[in-house]
Amino acid sequence: MGEWKRINRKEVFRGHRVKVFEDELKRPDGKTVLYDLVENRNGAAVLLVDDEENLILVSQYRNVLNRDSLEIPAGSMDEEDADPEMTAIREAEEETGFVPGKMRFVSTILASSGLFTEQTSIYIGTGLKQGEVHRDPDEFLTVRKIPMEEVMKMIFSGEICDGKTILAVYAYRDMIKNC
């Protein structure tokens, strides 16, 4: 069997955040197939944990869900700050007003490896210091401090369904279990 090979890429849509491409690929058996690919900037996210071990989450409207979603602070990397850890710290302060003194890298994930190029680097931030909230004009967020047990119940009930948030919470839970 041969390898997959991209034969052609055609841009079919350009939005204010994403580009959509139609890729023509040659399969290992020699046949061709069309695949869609959505290109978006990479991002970073951080689970903030205060000194009382409350998890700091933000509630914000998500169009995909048509409701508010409880998530960890996150955002896209700007061209000028392509460092994921600095992006996570920036987003934490912008969205919550907290600046983590210590950051621990968890993982870099793809939301959907079959469709999206966007990669999100996940961190756990502790040693929080008060900073300044300075949200983007289109951000309408509510900051919530929630104990771990309650967050776990919200995950199991489906109230929290955001993948990066669930990964960060489980990573933190495993981290504190193994210390």
JSON list of C-alpha atoms in Angstrom, two decimals:
[
{"chain": "A", "resi": 1, "resn": "MET", "atom": "CA", "xyz": [0.00, 0.00, 0.00]},
{"chain": "A", "resi": 2, "resn": "GLY", "atom": "CA", "xyz": [1.13, 3.53, -0.74]},
{"chain": "A", "resi": 3, "resn": "GLU", "atom": "CA", "xyz": [0.75, 6.70, 1.30]},
{"chain": "A", "resi": 4, "resn": "TRP", "atom": "CA", "xyz": [-1.86, 9.45, 1.42]},
{"chain": "A", "resi": 5, "resn": "LYS", "atom": "CA", "xyz": [-0.90, 12.40, -0.78]},
{"chain": "A", "resi": 6, "resn": "ARG", "atom": "CA", "xyz": [-2.49, 15.83, -1.14]},
{"chain": "A", "resi": 7, "resn": "ILE", "atom": "CA", "xyz": [-3.02, 16.54, -4.84]},
{"chain": "A", "resi": 8, "resn": "ASN", "atom": "CA", "xyz": [-4.81, 19.88, -4.62]},
{"chain": "A", "resi": 9, "resn": "ARG", "atom": "CA", "xyz": [-6.09, 22.39, -2.06]},
{"chain": "A", "resi": 10, "resn": "LYS", "atom": "CA", "xyz": [-8.81, 24.93, -2.87]},
{"chain": "A", "resi": 11, "resn": "GLU", "atom": "CA", "xyz": [-10.02, 27.66, -0.49]},
{"chain": "A", "resi": 12, "resn": "VAL", "atom": "CA", "xyz": [-13.82, 27.56, -0.48]},
{"chain": "A", "resi": 13, "resn": "PHE", "atom": "CA", "xyz": [-14.62, 29.98, 2.35]},
{"chain": "A", "resi": 14, "resn": "ARG", "atom": "CA", "xyz": [-12.88, 32.73, 4.32]},
{"chain": "A", "resi": 15, "resn": "GLY", "atom": "CA", "xyz": [-14.52, 34.04, 7.48]},
{"chain": "A", "resi": 16, "resn": "HIS", "atom": "CA", "xyz": [-13.28, 36.55, 10.02]},
{"chain": "A", "resi": 17, "resn": "ARG", "atom": "CA", "xyz": [-11.66, 33.73, 12.07]},
{"chain": "A", "resi": 18, "resn": "VAL", "atom": "CA", "xyz": [-11.40, 30.65, 9.87]},
{"chain": "A", "resi": 19, "resn": "LYS", "atom": "CA", "xyz": [-10.61, 29.48, 6.36]},
{"chain": "A", "resi": 20, "resn": "VAL", "atom": "CA", "xyz": [-12.22, 26.38, 4.88]},
{"chain": "A", "resi": 21, "resn": "PHE", "atom": "CA", "xyz": [-10.40, 24.33, 2.27]},
{"chain": "A", "resi": 22, "resn": "GLU", "atom": "CA", "xyz": [-11.39, 21.45, 0.04]},
{"chain": "A", "resi": 23, "resn": "ASP", "atom": "CA", "xyz": [-8.44, 19.07, -0.26]},
{"chain": "A", "resi": 24, "resn": "GLU", "atom": "CA", "xyz": [-8.20, 16.50, -3.01]},
{"chain": "A", "resi": 25, "resn": "LEU", "atom": "CA", "xyz": [-6.25, 13.54, -1.65]},
{"chain": "A", "resi": 26, "resn": "LYS", "atom": "CA", "xyz": [-4.87, 10.41, -3.22]},
{"chain": "A", "resi": 27, "resn": "ARG", "atom": "CA", "xyz": [-5.51, 7.40, -0.98]},
{"chain": "A", "resi": 28, "resn": "PRO", "atom": "CA", "xyz": [-3.03, 4.53, -0.54]},
{"chain": "A", "resi": 29, "resn": "ASP", "atom": "CA", "xyz": [-5.12, 2.43, -2.96]},
{"chain": "A", "resi": 30, "resn": "GLY", "atom": "CA", "xyz": [-4.73, 5.09, -5.68]},
{"chain": "A", "resi": 31, "resn": "LYS", "atom": "CA", "xyz": [-8.30, 6.43, -5.56]},
{"chain": "A", "resi": 32, "resn": "THR", "atom": "CA", "xyz": [-8.96, 10.12, -4.94]},
{"chain": "A", "resi": 33, "resn": "VAL", "atom": "CA", "xyz": [-11.24, 11.60, -2.29]},
{"chain": "A", "resi": 34, "resn": "LEU", "atom": "CA", "xyz": [-12.26, 15.10, -1.20]},
{"chain": "A", "resi": 35, "resn": "TYR", "atom": "CA", "xyz": [-11.73, 16.16, 2.43]},
{"chain": "A", "resi": 36, "resn": "ASP", "atom": "CA", "xyz": [-12.75, 19.40, 4.14]},
{"chain": "A", "resi": 37, "resn": "LEU", "atom": "CA", "xyz": [-10.20, 21.19, 6.31]},
{"chain": "A", "resi": 38, "resn": "VAL", "atom": "CA", "xyz": [-10.89, 24.15, 8.63]},
{"chain": "A", "resi": 39, "resn": "GLU", "atom": "CA", "xyz": [-7.90, 26.35, 9.41]},
{"chain": "A", "resi": 40, "resn": "ASN", "atom": "CA", "xyz": [-7.91, 28.42, 12.58]},
{"chain": "A", "resi": 41, "resn": "ARG", "atom": "CA", "xyz": [-5.24, 30.00, 14.79]},
{"chain": "A", "resi": 42, "resn": "ASN", "atom": "CA", "xyz": [-3.78, 27.92, 17.59]},
{"chain": "A", "resi": 43, "resn": "GLY", "atom": "CA", "xyz": [-4.72, 28.75, 21.16]},
{"chain": "A", "resi": 44, "resn": "ALA", "atom": "CA", "xyz": [-3.96, 28.21, 24.80]},
{"chain": "A", "resi": 45, "resn": "ALA", "atom": "CA", "xyz": [-6.03, 27.66, 27.93]},
{"chain": "A", "resi": 46, "resn": "VAL", "atom": "CA", "xyz": [-5.42, 27.49, 31.67]},
{"chain": "A", "resi": 47, "resn": "LEU", "atom": "CA", "xyz": [-7.22, 25.95, 34.63]},
{"chain": "A", "resi": 48, "resn": "LEU", "atom": "CA", "xyz": [-6.75, 28.43, 37.47]},
{"chain": "A", "resi": 49, "resn": "VAL", "atom": "CA", "xyz": [-6.72, 26.99, 40.99]},
{"chain": "A", "resi": 50, "resn": "ASP", "atom": "CA", "xyz": [-6.86, 29.32, 44.00]},
{"chain": "A", "resi": 51, "resn": "ASP", "atom": "CA", "xyz": [-5.28, 28.75, 47.43]},
{"chain": "A", "resi": 52, "resn": "GLU", "atom": "CA", "xyz": [-8.49, 27.12, 48.70]},
{"chain": "A", "resi": 53, "resn": "GLU", "atom": "CA", "xyz": [-8.35, 24.72, 45.72]},
{"chain": "A", "resi": 54, "resn": "ASN", "atom": "CA", "xyz": [-11.39, 26.24, 44.03]},
{"chain": "A", "resi": 55, "resn": "LEU", "atom": "CA", "xyz": [-11.34, 26.02, 40.26]},
{"chain": "A", "resi": 56, "resn": "ILE", "atom": "CA", "xyz": [-11.80, 29.35, 38.48]},
{"chain": "A", "resi": 57, "resn": "LEU", "atom": "CA", "xyz": [-14.03, 28.99, 35.43]},
{"chain": "A", "resi": 58, "resn": "VAL", "atom": "CA", "xyz": [-15.73, 31.46, 33.13]},
{"chain": "A", "resi": 59, "resn": "SER", "atom": "CA", "xyz": [-19.27, 31.23, 31.87]},
{"chain": "A", "resi": 60, "resn": "GLN", "atom": "CA", "xyz": [-19.86, 32.62, 28.39]},
{"chain": "A", "resi": 61, "resn": "TYR", "atom": "CA", "xyz": [-22.33, 32.24, 25.54]},
{"chain": "A", "resi": 62, "resn": "ARG", "atom": "CA", "xyz": [-21.36, 29.70, 22.89]},
{"chain": "A", "resi": 63, "resn": "ASN", "atom": "CA", "xyz": [-23.23, 29.83, 19.60]},
{"chain": "A", "resi": 64, "resn": "VAL", "atom": "CA", "xyz": [-22.65, 26.11, 18.89]},
{"chain": "A", "resi": 65, "resn": "LEU", "atom": "CA", "xyz": [-24.56, 25.23, 22.08]},
{"chain": "A", "resi": 66, "resn": "ASN", "atom": "CA", "xyz": [-26.97, 28.19, 21.94]},
{"chain": "A", "resi": 67, "resn": "ARG", "atom": "CA", "xyz": [-26.38, 28.66, 25.66]},
{"chain": "A", "resi": 68, "resn": "ASP", "atom": "CA", "xyz": [-23.71, 29.63, 28.15]},
{"chain": "A", "resi": 69, "resn": "SER", "atom": "CA", "xyz": [-20.80, 27.24, 28.63]},
{"chain": "A", "resi": 70, "resn": "LEU", "atom": "CA", "xyz": [-18.64, 26.90, 31.74]},
{"chain": "A", "resi": 71, "resn": "GLU", "atom": "CA", "xyz": [-14.99, 26.71, 30.66]},
{"chain": "A", "resi": 72, "resn": "ILE", "atom": "CA", "xyz": [-11.41, 27.45, 31.60]},
{"chain": "A", "resi": 73, "resn": "PRO", "atom": "CA", "xyz": [-10.02, 30.79, 30.34]},
{"chain": "A", "resi": 74, "resn": "ALA", "atom": "CA", "xyz": [-8.71, 30.40, 26.79]},
{"chain": "A", "resi": 75, "resn": "GLY", "atom": "CA", "xyz": [-7.90, 32.31, 23.67]},
{"chain": "A", "resi": 76, "resn": "SER", "atom": "CA", "xyz": [-6.15, 32.41, 20.34]},
{"chain": "A", "resi": 77, "resn": "MET", "atom": "CA", "xyz": [-2.47, 33.11, 20.00]},
{"chain": "A", "resi": 78, "resn": "ASP", "atom": "CA", "xyz": [-1.69, 36.45, 18.44]},
{"chain": "A", "resi": 79, "resn": "GLU", "atom": "CA", "xyz": [0.94, 36.60, 15.74]},
{"chain": "A", "resi": 80, "resn": "GLU", "atom": "CA", "xyz": [3.16, 38.69, 18.02]},
{"chain": "A", "resi": 81, "resn": "ASP", "atom": "CA", "xyz": [2.89, 36.31, 21.03]},
{"chain": "A", "resi": 82, "resn": "ALA", "atom": "CA", "xyz": [3.04, 32.84, 19.54]},
{"chain": "A", "resi": 83, "resn": "ASP", "atom": "CA", "xyz": [4.14, 31.43, 22.92]},
{"chain": "A", "resi": 84, "resn": "PRO", "atom": "CA", "xyz": [1.27, 29.29, 24.26]},
{"chain": "A", "resi": 85, "resn": "GLU", "atom": "CA", "xyz": [2.18, 29.73, 27.94]},
{"chain": "A", "resi": 86, "resn": "MET", "atom": "CA", "xyz": [2.24, 33.52, 27.61]},
{"chain": "A", "resi": 87, "resn": "THR", "atom": "CA", "xyz": [-1.08, 33.37, 25.74]},
{"chain": "A", "resi": 88, "resn": "ALA", "atom": "CA", "xyz": [-2.62, 31.32, 28.58]},
{"chain": "A", "resi": 89, "resn": "ILE", "atom": "CA", "xyz": [-1.36, 33.79, 31.20]},
{"chain": "A", "resi": 90, "resn": "ARG", "atom": "CA", "xyz": [-2.64, 36.74, 29.15]},
{"chain": "A", "resi": 91, "resn": "GLU", "atom": "CA", "xyz": [-6.07, 35.15, 28.73]},
{"chain": "A", "resi": 92, "resn": "ALA", "atom": "CA", "xyz": [-6.28, 34.27, 32.45]},
{"chain": "A", "resi": 93, "resn": "GLU", "atom": "CA", "xyz": [-5.76, 37.90, 33.43]},
{"chain": "A", "resi": 94, "resn": "GLU", "atom": "CA", "xyz": [-7.94, 39.34, 30.66]},
{"chain": "A", "resi": 95, "resn": "GLU", "atom": "CA", "xyz": [-10.89, 37.09, 31.45]},
{"chain": "A", "resi": 96, "resn": "THR", "atom": "CA", "xyz": [-10.66, 36.59, 35.24]},
{"chain": "A", "resi": 97, "resn": "GLY", "atom": "CA", "xyz": [-8.34, 39.24, 36.66]},
{"chain": "A", "resi": 98, "resn": "PHE", "atom": "CA", "xyz": [-6.06, 36.54, 38.09]},
{"chain": "A", "resi": 99, "resn": "VAL", "atom": "CA", "xyz": [-2.41, 36.02, 37.13]},
{"chain": "A", "resi": 100, "resn": "PRO", "atom": "CA", "xyz": [-0.93, 32.58, 37.85]},
{"chain": "A", "resi": 101, "resn": "GLY", "atom": "CA", "xyz": [2.46, 32.60, 39.57]},
{"chain": "A", "resi": 102, "resn": "LYS", "atom": "CA", "xyz": [3.17, 28.99, 38.62]},
{"chain": "A", "resi": 103, "resn": "MET", "atom": "CA", "xyz": [2.21, 27.28, 35.37]},
{"chain": "A", "resi": 104, "resn": "ARG", "atom": "CA", "xyz": [2.28, 23.56, 34.66]},
{"chain": "A", "resi": 105, "resn": "PHE", "atom": "CA", "xyz": [1.94, 22.28, 31.09]},
{"chain": "A", "resi": 106, "resn": "VAL", "atom": "CA", "xyz": [-0.62, 19.49, 30.64]},
{"chain": "A", "resi": 107, "resn": "SER", "atom": "CA", "xyz": [-0.91, 18.75, 26.90]},
{"chain": "A", "resi": 108, "resn": "THR", "atom": "CA", "xyz": [-1.62, 20.15, 23.46]},
{"chain": "A", "resi": 109, "resn": "ILE", "atom": "CA", "xyz": [-4.89, 18.93, 21.97]},
{"chain": "A", "resi": 110, "resn": "LEU", "atom": "CA", "xyz": [-6.75, 19.04, 18.68]},
{"chain": "A", "resi": 111, "resn": "ALA", "atom": "CA", "xyz": [-10.48, 19.67, 18.97]},
{"chain": "A", "resi": 112, "resn": "SER", "atom": "CA", "xyz": [-11.07, 17.37, 15.99]},
{"chain": "A", "resi": 113, "resn": "SER", "atom": "CA", "xyz": [-8.07, 15.84, 14.22]},
{"chain": "A", "resi": 114, "resn": "GLY", "atom": "CA", "xyz": [-10.25, 14.94, 11.25]},
{"chain": "A", "resi": 115, "resn": "LEU", "atom": "CA", "xyz": [-11.33, 18.48, 10.41]},
{"chain": "A", "resi": 116, "resn": "PHE", "atom": "CA", "xyz": [-9.65, 21.36, 12.30]},
{"chain": "A", "resi": 117, "resn": "THR", "atom": "CA", "xyz": [-6.01, 22.54, 12.30]},
{"chain": "A", "resi": 118, "resn": "GLU", "atom": "CA", "xyz": [-6.37, 24.44, 15.59]},
{"chain": "A", "resi": 119, "resn": "GLN", "atom": "CA", "xyz": [-4.21, 23.14, 18.44]},
{"chain": "A", "resi": 120, "resn": "THR", "atom": "CA", "xyz": [-4.81, 24.25, 22.04]},
{"chain": "A", "resi": 121, "resn": "SER", "atom": "CA", "xyz": [-2.10, 24.05, 24.68]},
{"chain": "A", "resi": 122, "resn": "ILE", "atom": "CA", "xyz": [-3.51, 23.36, 28.15]},
{"chain": "A", "resi": 123, "resn": "TYR", "atom": "CA", "xyz": [-1.97, 24.50, 31.46]},
{"chain": "A", "resi": 124, "resn": "ILE", "atom": "CA", "xyz": [-2.74, 24.47, 35.16]},
{"chain": "A", "resi": 125, "resn": "GLY", "atom": "CA", "xyz": [-2.07, 27.79, 36.91]},
{"chain": "A", "resi": 126, "resn": "THR", "atom": "CA", "xyz": [-1.60, 28.17, 40.67]},
{"chain": "A", "resi": 127, "resn": "GLY", "atom": "CA", "xyz": [-0.19, 30.81, 43.02]},
{"chain": "A", "resi": 128, "resn": "LEU", "atom": "CA", "xyz": [-2.76, 33.32, 41.82]},
{"chain": "A", "resi": 129, "resn": "LYS", "atom": "CA", "xyz": [-2.18, 37.04, 42.17]},
{"chain": "A", "resi": 130, "resn": "GLN", "atom": "CA", "xyz": [-4.76, 39.73, 41.54]},
{"chain": "A", "resi": 131, "resn": "GLY", "atom": "CA", "xyz": [-4.33, 41.44, 38.17]},
{"chain": "A", "resi": 132, "resn": "GLU", "atom": "CA", "xyz": [-6.69, 43.48, 36.02]},
{"chain": "A", "resi": 133, "resn": "VAL", "atom": "CA", "xyz": [-9.65, 42.29, 33.99]},
{"chain": "A", "resi": 134, "resn": "HIS", "atom": "CA", "xyz": [-9.50, 43.73, 30.47]},
{"chain": "A", "resi": 135, "resn": "ARG", "atom": "CA", "xyz": [-11.80, 41.71, 28.26]},
{"chain": "A", "resi": 136, "resn": "ASP", "atom": "CA", "xyz": [-12.20, 42.00, 24.54]},
{"chain": "A", "resi": 137, "resn": "PRO", "atom": "CA", "xyz": [-15.21, 44.18, 23.53]},
{"chain": "A", "resi": 138, "resn": "ASP", "atom": "CA", "xyz": [-17.20, 41.11, 22.41]},
{"chain": "A", "resi": 139, "resn": "GLU", "atom": "CA", "xyz": [-16.58, 39.09, 25.60]},
{"chain": "A", "resi": 140, "resn": "PHE", "atom": "CA", "xyz": [-19.41, 38.86, 28.12]},
{"chain": "A", "resi": 141, "resn": "LEU", "atom": "CA", "xyz": [-18.15, 36.57, 30.87]},
{"chain": "A", "resi": 142, "resn": "THR", "atom": "CA", "xyz": [-19.03, 35.62, 34.41]},
{"chain": "A", "resi": 143, "resn": "VAL", "atom": "CA", "xyz": [-16.19, 34.36, 36.62]},
{"chain": "A", "resi": 144, "resn": "ARG", "atom": "CA", "xyz": [-17.02, 31.51, 38.99]},
{"chain": "A", "resi": 145, "resn": "LYS", "atom": "CA", "xyz": [-14.98, 29.86, 41.76]},
{"chain": "A", "resi": 146, "resn": "ILE", "atom": "CA", "xyz": [-16.19, 26.28, 42.17]},
{"chain": "A", "resi": 147, "resn": "PRO", "atom": "CA", "xyz": [-14.91, 23.43, 44.39]},
{"chain": "A", "resi": 148, "resn": "MET", "atom": "CA", "xyz": [-13.48, 20.40, 42.56]},
{"chain": "A", "resi": 149, "resn": "GLU", "atom": "CA", "xyz": [-16.25, 18.05, 43.73]},
{"chain": "A", "resi": 150, "resn": "GLU", "atom": "CA", "xyz": [-18.93, 20.32, 42.30]},
{"chain": "A", "resi": 151, "resn": "VAL", "atom": "CA", "xyz": [-17.06, 20.69, 38.99]},
{"chain": "A", "resi": 152, "resn": "MET", "atom": "CA", "xyz": [-16.82, 16.88, 38.72]},
{"chain": "A", "resi": 153, "resn": "LYS", "atom": "CA", "xyz": [-20.60, 16.61, 39.23]},
{"chain": "A", "resi": 154, "resn": "MET", "atom": "CA", "xyz": [-21.12, 19.25, 36.52]},
{"chain": "A", "resi": 155, "resn": "ILE", "atom": "CA", "xyz": [-18.96, 17.22, 34.12]},
{"chain": "A", "resi": 156, "resn": "PHE", "atom": "CA", "xyz": [-20.86, 14.00, 34.80]},
{"chain": "A", "resi": 157, "resn": "SER", "atom": "CA", "xyz": [-24.24, 15.74, 34.45]},
{"chain": "A", "resi": 158, "resn": "GLY", "atom": "CA", "xyz": [-23.23, 17.25, 31.08]},
{"chain": "A", "resi": 159, "resn": "GLU", "atom": "CA", "xyz": [-23.44, 20.82, 32.35]},
{"chain": "A", "resi": 160, "resn": "ILE", "atom": "CA", "xyz": [-19.71, 21.16, 31.58]},
{"chain": "A", "resi": 161, "resn": "CYS", "atom": "CA", "xyz": [-19.10, 19.72, 28.11]},
{"chain": "A", "resi": 162, "resn": "ASP", "atom": "CA", "xyz": [-16.07, 21.67, 26.85]},
{"chain": "A", "resi": 163, "resn": "GLY", "atom": "CA", "xyz": [-13.24, 19.24, 25.99]},
{"chain": "A", "resi": 164, "resn": "LYS", "atom": "CA", "xyz": [-10.30, 21.42, 27.01]},
{"chain": "A", "resi": 165, "resn": "THR", "atom": "CA", "xyz": [-11.95, 22.13, 30.36]},
{"chain": "A", "resi": 166, "resn": "ILE", "atom": "CA", "xyz": [-12.66, 18.46, 31.07]},
{"chain": "A", "resi": 167, "resn": "LEU", "atom": "CA", "xyz": [-9.07, 17.51, 30.17]},
{"chain": "A", "resi": 168, "resn": "ALA", "atom": "CA", "xyz": [-7.64, 20.22, 32.45]},
{"chain": "A", "resi": 169, "resn": "VAL", "atom": "CA", "xyz": [-9.88, 19.24, 35.38]},
{"chain": "A", "resi": 170, "resn": "TYR", "atom": "CA", "xyz": [-8.96, 15.55, 35.08]},
{"chain": "A", "resi": 171, "resn": "ALA", "atom": "CA", "xyz": [-5.26, 16.43, 34.77]},
{"chain": "A", "resi": 172, "resn": "TYR", "atom": "CA", "xyz": [-5.45, 18.55, 37.91]},
{"chain": "A", "resi": 173, "resn": "ARG", "atom": "CA", "xyz": [-7.37, 15.85, 39.78]},
{"chain": "A", "resi": 174, "resn": "ASP", "atom": "CA", "xyz": [-4.69, 13.29, 38.85]},
{"chain": "A", "resi": 175, "resn": "MET", "atom": "CA", "xyz": [-1.92, 15.75, 39.74]},
{"chain": "A", "resi": 176, "resn": "ILE", "atom": "CA", "xyz": [-3.22, 16.30, 43.28]},
{"chain": "A", "resi": 177, "resn": "LYS", "atom": "CA", "xyz": [-3.87, 12.57, 43.77]},
{"chain": "A", "resi": 178, "resn": "ASN", "atom": "CA", "xyz": [-0.27, 11.73, 42.85]},
{"chain": "A", "resi": 179, "resn": "CYS", "atom": "CA", "xyz": [1.44, 14.38, 45.00]}
]
